[in-house]
Amino acid sequence: MPVEFLGIAATNEGSEVTPRAGASFDKEYTLKLARAHEDHGWDRVLFAYGSGSPDPSPAAAYVAAHTEKLQILVAHRPNVSYPTFAAKTFATLDRISDGRLAVHFITGGNDREQQREGDFLTKDERYARTREAIQIIKRAWTSHEPFDHEGTHYRFNDFVSDTFPVQQPHPQVSFGGSSPAAYAAGGAEADIYCLWGEPLAQTAEQIASVKEAARAAGRTDVPRIQVAFRPIIAPTEELAWEKAHRTLARIKARKSGAPLSRRHPLRNPENTGSRRLLAVAAEGDLHDRALWTPTAAETGGAGNSTALVGTPETVAQALLDYYDLGVEILSARGYDLLDDAIDFGRHVIPIVREEVAKRDASHQAA
């Protein structure tokens, strides 16, 4: 079973431990970080979405035009553009990148963040809209004949695009969430289903829920599973744990200054995924081989926020534990974005790829 590595395509150096020094879109830093991923064994980088952040699509086009093999994952909220327009945007991006695009559909787990761009639907209504938008976009990517649509959230007549993606039948669709509504929508429509880093037992339960939802939707295949972590590595276990506690202290210091993010509340998050991370953190700091939760607790379970702590060998083995559950895509980003992307690419990715190759060879021989 192949394994892929997804990193982050930040447009500035800011993180939970480092306030940004300049503009939100730093062209030189954006390309430097992307090239660091391309040069150090990563497969793909995510261009995230926020209501006030740089638009991920032109940022992705810029990176695609200045890299050769790095794949791009563009986050998209269906409320910000009509599906026919979004379909053309992404088809154009796939052309610019010579077929390196995937699209991550975000339903939105925080009402205030959604309302900043005019979205006042309830959470379950948003999931239904996302599912409908994905269906329209897929059809626009593949239909060479005009078609009409009359659904709950979108209505139009006689649309046909003259802009089609390189990838056939279409770019991969990525989706995430931990609620029943999320499983139903993503299980039906996603090529990739994204989870945040929980303990192995809970991750296995979520994978089973995704597969069950896919079967309930009548699919004969299932989405590939992606799980996200914040690796903290060092040459020895002692140094890794010292680094972990320094990182936590830096997060606390950063919180005392400028807000970490307007996208996510630090207390009482609305979305199921963040509440799950906080519940895991409340059960204990350390789970399984290396999963460390204080970083999630300190940031309110904000997105990808649980750490894997240890030497490169320890972190690689922890990632392989998830691979053995059926996780094919390992998402990782450090707290010092550039340096950590290079270190992880140099020291962790080769170990995981080598061990996966051994597993594949063993299965083929059996």
CSV table of C-alpha atoms in Angstrom, one decimal:
chain,number,residue,atom,x,y,z
A,1,MET,CA,0.0,0.0,0.0
A,2,PRO,CA,1.5,3.3,-1.0
A,3,VAL,CA,2.2,6.1,1.5
A,4,GLU,CA,2.1,9.8,0.9
A,5,PHE,CA,3.3,12.8,2.9
A,6,LEU,CA,1.3,16.0,3.1
A,7,GLY,CA,2.9,19.2,4.4
A,8,ILE,CA,1.8,22.8,4.8
A,9,ALA,CA,2.1,25.6,2.2
A,10,ALA,CA,2.1,28.6,4.5
A,11,THR,CA,2.3,32.0,3.0
A,12,ASN,CA,4.2,33.5,5.9
A,13,GLU,CA,6.4,32.3,8.8
A,14,GLY,CA,3.8,32.8,11.4
A,15,SER,CA,2.7,29.8,13.6
A,16,GLU,CA,1.5,29.1,17.1
A,17,VAL,CA,5.0,29.8,18.4
A,18,THR,CA,6.1,32.6,16.0
A,19,PRO,CA,4.2,35.8,15.2
A,20,ARG,CA,4.6,36.8,11.6
A,21,ALA,CA,6.9,39.7,10.9
A,22,GLY,CA,5.6,41.0,7.6
A,23,ALA,CA,2.6,40.7,5.2
A,24,SER,CA,0.2,37.8,5.3
A,25,PHE,CA,1.4,36.8,1.8
A,26,ASP,CA,5.2,36.7,1.6
A,27,LYS,CA,6.0,35.6,-1.9
A,28,GLU,CA,9.6,34.7,-1.2
A,29,TYR,CA,8.8,32.7,2.0
A,30,THR,CA,5.9,30.9,0.3
A,31,LEU,CA,8.1,29.6,-2.5
A,32,LYS,CA,11.0,28.9,-0.2
A,33,LEU,CA,8.8,26.7,2.1
A,34,ALA,CA,7.2,24.9,-0.9
A,35,ARG,CA,10.6,24.1,-2.4
A,36,ALA,CA,11.8,22.8,0.9
A,37,HIS,CA,9.0,20.3,0.8
A,38,GLU,CA,9.7,19.4,-2.8
A,39,ASP,CA,13.4,19.0,-2.2
A,40,HIS,CA,13.0,16.8,0.9
A,41,GLY,CA,10.7,14.0,-0.1
A,42,TRP,CA,7.2,15.4,0.6
A,43,ASP,CA,4.5,14.6,-1.9
A,44,ARG,CA,2.0,17.4,-1.5
A,45,VAL,CA,1.4,20.6,0.4
A,46,LEU,CA,-1.9,22.1,1.7
A,47,PHE,CA,-2.9,25.7,0.9
A,48,ALA,CA,-5.3,26.4,3.9
A,49,TYR,CA,-8.3,28.7,3.9
A,50,GLY,CA,-9.3,31.5,6.4
A,51,SER,CA,-11.8,34.3,6.1
A,52,GLY,CA,-9.1,37.0,6.1
A,53,SER,CA,-6.2,35.0,4.8
A,54,PRO,CA,-4.6,35.1,1.3
A,55,ASP,CA,-6.7,33.3,-1.3
A,56,PRO,CA,-5.2,29.8,-1.6
A,57,SER,CA,-6.0,29.4,-5.3
A,58,PRO,CA,-3.7,32.1,-6.7
A,59,ALA,CA,-1.1,31.2,-4.1
A,60,ALA,CA,-1.2,27.6,-5.3
A,61,ALA,CA,-0.9,28.8,-8.9
A,62,TYR,CA,2.2,30.8,-8.0
A,63,VAL,CA,3.8,27.8,-6.3
A,64,ALA,CA,2.8,25.4,-9.1
A,65,ALA,CA,4.4,27.7,-11.7
A,66,HIS,CA,7.7,27.6,-9.8
A,67,THR,CA,7.9,23.9,-8.8
A,68,GLU,CA,8.1,20.8,-10.9
A,69,LYS,CA,6.7,17.8,-9.1
A,70,LEU,CA,5.2,19.0,-5.8
A,71,GLN,CA,1.5,18.3,-5.7
A,72,ILE,CA,-0.9,20.9,-4.4
A,73,LEU,CA,-4.0,20.6,-2.2
A,74,VAL,CA,-6.2,23.7,-2.2
A,75,ALA,CA,-8.7,24.2,0.6
A,76,HIS,CA,-12.1,25.5,-0.5
A,77,ARG,CA,-15.2,26.6,1.4
A,78,PRO,CA,-18.3,26.2,-0.8
A,79,ASN,CA,-19.9,29.3,0.5
A,80,VAL,CA,-17.3,31.6,-1.1
A,81,SER,CA,-18.0,30.9,-4.7
A,82,TYR,CA,-20.7,29.2,-6.9
A,83,PRO,CA,-19.8,25.6,-7.8
A,84,THR,CA,-19.7,26.3,-11.5
A,85,PHE,CA,-17.2,29.1,-10.9
A,86,ALA,CA,-15.2,26.9,-8.5
A,87,ALA,CA,-15.1,24.1,-11.0
A,88,LYS,CA,-13.5,26.3,-13.6
A,89,THR,CA,-11.0,27.8,-11.1
A,90,PHE,CA,-9.8,24.3,-10.1
A,91,ALA,CA,-9.7,23.0,-13.7
A,92,THR,CA,-7.5,25.9,-14.6
A,93,LEU,CA,-5.3,25.2,-11.6
A,94,ASP,CA,-5.0,21.6,-12.6
A,95,ARG,CA,-3.9,22.8,-16.1
A,96,ILE,CA,-1.4,25.3,-14.6
A,97,SER,CA,0.1,22.5,-12.5
A,98,ASP,CA,0.1,19.8,-15.2
A,99,GLY,CA,-2.3,17.7,-13.2
A,100,ARG,CA,-0.9,18.1,-9.7
A,101,LEU,CA,-4.1,19.5,-8.0
A,102,ALA,CA,-6.4,18.1,-5.4
A,103,VAL,CA,-9.2,20.0,-3.6
A,104,HIS,CA,-10.0,19.9,0.1
A,105,PHE,CA,-13.6,20.9,0.8
A,106,ILE,CA,-14.2,22.6,4.1
A,107,THR,CA,-17.7,22.7,5.5
A,108,GLY,CA,-16.8,24.9,8.4
A,109,GLY,CA,-16.9,24.1,12.1
A,110,ASN,CA,-17.2,27.6,13.6
A,111,ASP,CA,-20.3,29.7,13.0
A,112,ARG,CA,-18.6,33.1,13.6
A,113,GLU,CA,-15.8,32.3,11.1
A,114,GLN,CA,-18.4,31.2,8.5
A,115,GLN,CA,-20.5,34.3,9.1
A,116,ARG,CA,-17.5,36.6,8.4
A,117,GLU,CA,-18.1,35.8,4.7
A,118,GLY,CA,-21.9,35.8,4.8
A,119,ASP,CA,-22.6,32.1,5.6
A,120,PHE,CA,-25.4,31.8,8.1
A,121,LEU,CA,-26.4,28.1,7.5
A,122,THR,CA,-26.4,25.7,10.4
A,123,LYS,CA,-23.7,23.1,10.6
A,124,ASP,CA,-25.8,20.2,9.2
A,125,GLU,CA,-27.1,22.5,6.4
A,126,ARG,CA,-23.5,23.3,5.6
A,127,TYR,CA,-22.6,19.6,5.2
A,128,ALA,CA,-25.6,19.1,2.9
A,129,ARG,CA,-24.5,22.1,0.8
A,130,THR,CA,-20.9,20.9,0.6
A,131,ARG,CA,-22.1,17.5,-0.6
A,132,GLU,CA,-24.3,19.2,-3.3
A,133,ALA,CA,-21.4,21.5,-4.3
A,134,ILE,CA,-19.0,18.6,-4.7
A,135,GLN,CA,-21.5,16.7,-6.9
A,136,ILE,CA,-21.9,19.8,-9.1
A,137,ILE,CA,-18.2,20.4,-9.4
A,138,LYS,CA,-17.5,16.8,-10.3
A,139,ARG,CA,-20.1,17.0,-13.0
A,140,ALA,CA,-18.7,20.3,-14.3
A,141,TRP,CA,-15.3,18.7,-14.5
A,142,THR,CA,-16.5,15.8,-16.6
A,143,SER,CA,-19.6,16.8,-18.5
A,144,HIS,CA,-19.1,18.0,-22.1
A,145,GLU,CA,-22.8,18.6,-22.6
A,146,PRO,CA,-24.8,21.4,-21.0
A,147,PHE,CA,-26.7,20.4,-17.9
A,148,ASP,CA,-29.2,21.9,-15.5
A,149,HIS,CA,-29.3,21.6,-11.7
A,150,GLU,CA,-32.0,22.2,-9.2
A,151,GLY,CA,-31.1,21.3,-5.7
A,152,THR,CA,-31.5,22.5,-2.1
A,153,HIS,CA,-28.7,25.1,-2.3
A,154,TYR,CA,-28.0,25.6,-6.0
A,155,ARG,CA,-30.0,26.1,-9.1
A,156,PHE,CA,-28.8,26.9,-12.7
A,157,ASN,CA,-29.6,26.0,-16.3
A,158,ASP,CA,-27.6,25.1,-19.4
A,159,PHE,CA,-24.1,25.1,-17.9
A,160,VAL,CA,-21.2,23.6,-19.7
A,161,SER,CA,-17.5,24.4,-19.1
A,162,ASP,CA,-14.9,24.8,-21.7
A,163,THR,CA,-12.1,24.3,-19.1
A,164,PHE,CA,-11.4,20.7,-18.1
A,165,PRO,CA,-8.8,19.3,-15.7
A,166,VAL,CA,-5.7,17.4,-16.9
A,167,GLN,CA,-6.5,14.5,-14.5
A,168,GLN,CA,-9.2,12.1,-15.5
A,169,PRO,CA,-11.9,11.7,-14.6
A,170,HIS,CA,-11.1,14.6,-12.2
A,171,PRO,CA,-8.8,15.8,-9.5
A,172,GLN,CA,-9.0,14.1,-6.1
A,173,VAL,CA,-11.6,15.4,-3.6
A,174,SER,CA,-10.4,15.7,0.0
A,175,PHE,CA,-12.8,16.0,2.9
A,176,GLY,CA,-12.7,16.0,6.7
A,177,GLY,CA,-14.8,15.9,9.8
A,178,SER,CA,-15.7,13.7,12.8
A,179,SER,CA,-19.5,14.1,13.1
A,180,PRO,CA,-22.2,11.7,11.7
A,181,ALA,CA,-23.0,14.4,9.1
A,182,ALA,CA,-19.4,14.6,8.1
A,183,TYR,CA,-19.0,10.9,7.7
A,184,ALA,CA,-22.2,10.8,5.6
A,185,ALA,CA,-21.0,13.5,3.2
A,186,GLY,CA,-17.4,12.6,3.0
A,187,GLY,CA,-18.1,8.9,2.9
A,188,ALA,CA,-20.3,9.5,-0.1
A,189,GLU,CA,-18.1,11.9,-2.1
A,190,ALA,CA,-14.5,12.0,-0.9
A,191,ASP,CA,-11.5,10.3,-2.5
A,192,ILE,CA,-9.5,11.2,0.6
A,193,TYR,CA,-10.9,11.4,4.1
A,194,CYS,CA,-8.9,13.5,6.6
A,195,LEU,CA,-8.7,13.0,10.3
A,196,TRP,CA,-6.8,14.7,13.1
A,197,GLY,CA,-4.3,12.7,15.1
A,198,GLU,CA,-6.1,10.8,17.8
A,199,PRO,CA,-5.0,7.6,19.6
A,200,LEU,CA,-4.9,4.5,17.6
A,201,ALA,CA,-8.1,3.0,19.0
A,202,GLN,CA,-10.1,6.1,18.3
A,203,THR,CA,-8.6,6.4,14.8
A,204,ALA,CA,-9.6,2.9,14.0
A,205,GLU,CA,-13.1,3.6,15.1
A,206,GLN,CA,-13.3,6.7,12.8
A,207,ILE,CA,-11.9,4.8,9.9
A,208,ALA,CA,-14.6,2.2,10.4
A,209,SER,CA,-17.3,5.0,10.5
A,210,VAL,CA,-16.0,6.4,7.2
A,211,LYS,CA,-16.0,3.0,5.5
A,212,GLU,CA,-19.5,2.3,6.8
A,213,ALA,CA,-20.7,5.7,5.4
A,214,ALA,CA,-19.2,4.9,2.0
A,215,ARG,CA,-21.0,1.6,1.9
A,216,ALA,CA,-24.2,3.2,3.0
A,217,ALA,CA,-23.9,5.6,0.1
A,218,GLY,CA,-23.6,2.7,-2.3
A,219,ARG,CA,-19.9,3.0,-3.1
A,220,THR,CA,-17.9,-0.1,-4.0
A,221,ASP,CA,-14.7,1.7,-3.0
A,222,VAL,CA,-13.8,3.6,0.1
A,223,PRO,CA,-11.9,6.9,0.6
A,224,ARG,CA,-8.2,6.8,1.3
A,225,ILE,CA,-7.5,7.9,4.9
A,226,GLN,CA,-5.3,10.8,5.9
A,227,VAL,CA,-4.3,11.6,9.5
A,228,ALA,CA,-2.5,14.8,10.7
A,229,PHE,CA,0.1,15.4,13.4
A,230,ARG,CA,2.6,18.0,14.6
A,231,PRO,CA,5.9,16.1,14.9
A,232,ILE,CA,8.5,17.3,17.4
A,233,ILE,CA,11.8,15.5,16.7
A,234,ALA,CA,15.4,15.6,18.1
A,235,PRO,CA,18.4,13.3,18.0
A,236,THR,CA,17.7,11.7,21.4
A,237,GLU,CA,14.5,11.1,23.3
A,238,GLU,CA,15.6,13.4,26.1
A,239,LEU,CA,16.3,16.3,23.7
A,240,ALA,CA,13.0,15.6,21.9
A,241,TRP,CA,11.0,16.0,25.2
A,242,GLU,CA,13.0,19.1,26.1
A,243,LYS,CA,12.0,20.5,22.7
A,244,ALA,CA,8.4,19.5,23.2
A,245,HIS,CA,8.2,21.4,26.5
A,246,ARG,CA,9.9,24.4,25.0
A,247,THR,CA,7.4,24.3,22.2
A,248,LEU,CA,4.5,24.3,24.7
A,249,ALA,CA,6.0,27.2,26.6
A,250,ARG,CA,6.4,29.1,23.3
A,251,ILE,CA,2.7,28.5,22.5
A,252,LYS,CA,1.7,29.8,26.0
A,253,ALA,CA,3.9,32.9,25.5
A,254,ARG,CA,2.5,33.4,22.0
A,255,LYS,CA,-1.1,33.3,23.4
A,256,SER,CA,-0.3,36.1,25.8
A,257,GLY,CA,0.4,38.4,22.9
A,258,ALA,CA,-1.5,38.5,19.6
A,259,PRO,CA,-4.4,36.0,19.1
A,260,LEU,CA,-3.3,32.7,17.7
A,261,SER,CA,-6.1,32.7,15.2
A,262,ARG,CA,-9.5,34.2,14.5
A,263,ARG,CA,-10.7,31.0,12.9
A,264,HIS,CA,-10.9,28.9,16.1
A,265,PRO,CA,-11.9,29.7,19.7
A,266,LEU,CA,-9.5,28.5,22.4
A,267,ARG,CA,-12.4,27.4,24.6
A,268,ASN,CA,-15.6,25.4,23.9
A,269,PRO,CA,-15.1,24.7,20.2
A,270,GLU,CA,-18.2,24.0,18.2
A,271,ASN,CA,-16.8,21.3,15.9
A,272,THR,CA,-16.8,17.7,16.9
A,273,GLY,CA,-13.2,17.1,15.8
A,274,SER,CA,-11.8,19.7,18.2
A,275,ARG,CA,-14.0,18.5,21.0
A,276,ARG,CA,-12.6,15.0,20.4
A,277,LEU,CA,-9.0,16.2,20.7
A,278,LEU,CA,-9.8,18.0,23.9
A,279,ALA,CA,-11.4,14.9,25.3
A,280,VAL,CA,-8.3,12.9,24.4
A,281,ALA,CA,-6.1,15.5,26.1
A,282,ALA,CA,-8.2,15.3,29.2
A,283,GLU,CA,-7.6,11.6,29.4
A,284,GLY,CA,-3.8,12.1,29.6
A,285,ASP,CA,-0.8,13.8,28.1
A,286,LEU,CA,0.8,10.8,26.4
A,287,HIS,CA,-1.0,8.1,24.3
A,288,ASP,CA,0.3,5.0,22.5
A,289,ARG,CA,3.9,5.2,21.4
A,290,ALA,CA,4.4,9.0,21.1
A,291,LEU,CA,1.1,10.9,20.8
A,292,TRP,CA,1.4,14.0,23.0
A,293,THR,CA,-1.7,16.1,23.7
A,294,PRO,CA,-0.8,19.3,25.7
A,295,THR,CA,-0.3,21.2,22.4
A,296,ALA,CA,-3.9,20.4,21.5
A,297,ALA,CA,-5.2,21.3,24.9
A,298,GLU,CA,-3.3,24.7,24.9
A,299,THR,CA,-4.8,25.7,21.5
A,300,GLY,CA,-8.3,24.5,22.1
A,301,GLY,CA,-8.0,21.5,19.8
A,302,ALA,CA,-7.5,23.8,16.9
A,303,GLY,CA,-7.2,21.6,13.8
A,304,ASN,CA,-4.0,19.6,13.5
A,305,SER,CA,-2.7,20.1,17.0
A,306,THR,CA,-1.6,16.8,18.6
A,307,ALA,CA,2.1,16.1,18.5
A,308,LEU,CA,4.3,13.1,18.0
A,309,VAL,CA,7.4,13.4,20.1
A,310,GLY,CA,10.7,11.5,20.0
A,311,THR,CA,13.7,10.7,17.9
A,312,PRO,CA,13.1,10.3,14.1
A,313,GLU,CA,13.0,6.6,14.6
A,314,THR,CA,10.3,6.8,17.3
A,315,VAL,CA,8.2,9.2,15.3
A,316,ALA,CA,8.6,7.1,12.2
A,317,GLN,CA,7.4,4.0,14.1
A,318,ALA,CA,4.5,5.9,15.5
A,319,LEU,CA,3.5,6.9,12.0
A,320,LEU,CA,3.8,3.3,10.8
A,321,ASP,CA,1.4,2.3,13.6
A,322,TYR,CA,-1.2,4.5,11.8
A,323,TYR,CA,-0.1,3.1,8.4
A,324,ASP,CA,-0.8,-0.4,9.8
A,325,LEU,CA,-4.4,0.7,10.6
A,326,GLY,CA,-4.9,1.6,6.9
A,327,VAL,CA,-3.8,5.2,6.8
A,328,GLU,CA,-2.2,6.0,3.4
A,329,ILE,CA,-1.6,9.7,3.8
A,330,LEU,CA,0.4,11.1,6.7
A,331,SER,CA,0.0,14.9,7.2
A,332,ALA,CA,2.6,16.6,9.3
A,333,ARG,CA,3.8,20.1,10.0
A,334,GLY,CA,6.1,21.4,12.7
A,335,TYR,CA,6.0,24.6,14.7
A,336,ASP,CA,9.0,26.2,13.0
A,337,LEU,CA,7.6,25.6,9.6
A,338,LEU,CA,10.6,25.8,7.4
A,339,ASP,CA,13.2,24.1,9.6
A,340,ASP,CA,10.8,21.4,10.7
A,341,ALA,CA,9.8,20.6,7.2
A,342,ILE,CA,13.4,20.1,6.2
A,343,ASP,CA,14.3,18.0,9.3
A,344,PHE,CA,11.2,15.8,9.0
A,345,GLY,CA,11.9,15.3,5.3
A,346,ARG,CA,15.5,14.4,5.9
A,347,HIS,CA,15.2,12.2,9.0
A,348,VAL,CA,11.6,10.7,9.2
A,349,ILE,CA,10.2,10.3,5.7
A,350,PRO,CA,13.1,8.0,4.5
A,351,ILE,CA,12.5,5.7,7.5
A,352,VAL,CA,8.8,5.4,6.9
A,353,ARG,CA,9.2,4.9,3.1
A,354,GLU,CA,11.8,2.2,3.7
A,355,GLU,CA,9.6,0.3,6.2
A,356,VAL,CA,6.6,0.6,4.0
A,357,ALA,CA,8.6,-0.9,1.1
A,358,LYS,CA,9.6,-3.8,3.3
A,359,ARG,CA,5.9,-4.4,4.3
A,360,ASP,CA,4.9,-4.3,0.6
A,361,ALA,CA,7.6,-6.7,-0.4
A,362,SER,CA,6.6,-9.1,2.4
A,363,HIS,CA,2.9,-9.0,1.4
A,364,GLN,CA,3.8,-9.7,-2.2
A,365,ALA,CA,6.0,-12.6,-1.2
A,366,ALA,CA,3.3,-14.1,1.0
